Amino acid sequence: MRNRSVYAALLGVQVFFGTLPIAIKIALRDLSAPSIALLRVTGAAVLFFAMQRTLVGERVQSRRDYALLALYALFGVVANQLLYISALTLTTATDAQVMAAAGPAFTLLVAISLRREKASAAKWAGIALSAAGAIYLVGAGFGSGSGVGNLLALANTAFYCVYLVLSRDLLRRYDALTVVTWVFIFGAVGILPWGAWALSSRPVTPGATTWLALAWIIVFPTVGAYYLNVYALKRVEASIVSVFVYLQPIVTALIAAPVLGEHPSPRLLPAGVLIFTGVLIAGFAGRKPSDGSHHPSPADQTFVET
């Protein structure tokens, strides 16, 4: 029964994340990318803060840790959000979500580069396959601009991978909800100049559909998906959780076709196969023989697109 509830939570996470680029595409009809980023991050920061105070009540212990949280916010929220939403103005929702699926392999690459993880032939092979798939997909449609959008989505994935690797030190000392709350608070401050300028320079009155899309983005693919993911991670290994990530592009493709009228690029399937195969190889290579405790490698870590 417990496994059923965990699998149901994980399925909900993938559905929520799979709908994220579609909801953003809808909101982009009325609002600019920086405006959506500011509204999303600010709304999520408020909800995360309320949850953290209610469920955890933990305080950050030093100014140095606050400074680290602010630094992590630059990678995990400011650059992440601005690049991801800007990418969706140029490429399809499905392409952007496939790029996010390369995250675990790219996280491992960052961890090896920063000497947080030991390299091996299998890990390099997995990274190379995922990179080849990403590069192949990025090369599609440069004449129409979608290639630039795919490149921005790839850059967004890279920045978020840096955040995942760097934040692991604080996650050993603080509850995950405490870390993500302050990352979003500092992220909202960081995005404020771009978002405020965008809102003031392009005054619009969003329609009801846009407000519903924004509410969905904040409540479900951001706060709801995060909470369900943490619920699952406390009950099963990260390697099990990470397998479900492969459902995200499928959910996006199935919904984007009827809702947005998207037609996937011919390069999407071979690129996706390369990326997913690389992530699997890197993930298996990153696992250590069990000694009674579970210490997931960066590639084994669930990739959550905030």
mmCIF file of N, CA and C in Angstrom, residues 47 162 208 266 274:
data_model
loop_
_atom_site.group_PDB
_atom_site.id
_atom_site.type_symbol
_atom_site.label_atom_id
_atom_site.label_comp_id
_atom_site.label_asym_id
_atom_site.label_seq_id
_atom_site.Cartn_x
_atom_site.Cartn_y
_atom_site.Cartn_z
ATOM 1 N N LEU A 47 4.495 30.586 -0.897
ATOM 2 C CA LEU A 47 3.938 29.303 -0.471
ATOM 3 C C LEU A 47 4.987 28.435 0.221
ATOM 4 N N VAL A 162 24.519 22.848 -12.093
ATOM 5 C CA VAL A 162 25.490 23.465 -11.189
ATOM 6 C C VAL A 162 24.849 23.693 -9.819
ATOM 7 N N ALA A 208 -8.479 35.580 -18.112
ATOM 8 C CA ALA A 208 -8.713 34.546 -17.105
ATOM 9 C C ALA A 208 -7.873 33.302 -17.379
ATOM 10 N N PRO A 266 11.422 15.854 -36.255
ATOM 11 C CA PRO A 266 11.868 14.498 -36.606
ATOM 12 C C PRO A 266 13.094 14.061 -35.795
ATOM 13 N N LEU A 274 19.056 8.825 -27.357
ATOM 14 C CA LEU A 274 20.442 9.053 -26.954
ATOM 15 C C LEU A 274 20.518 9.619 -25.529
#
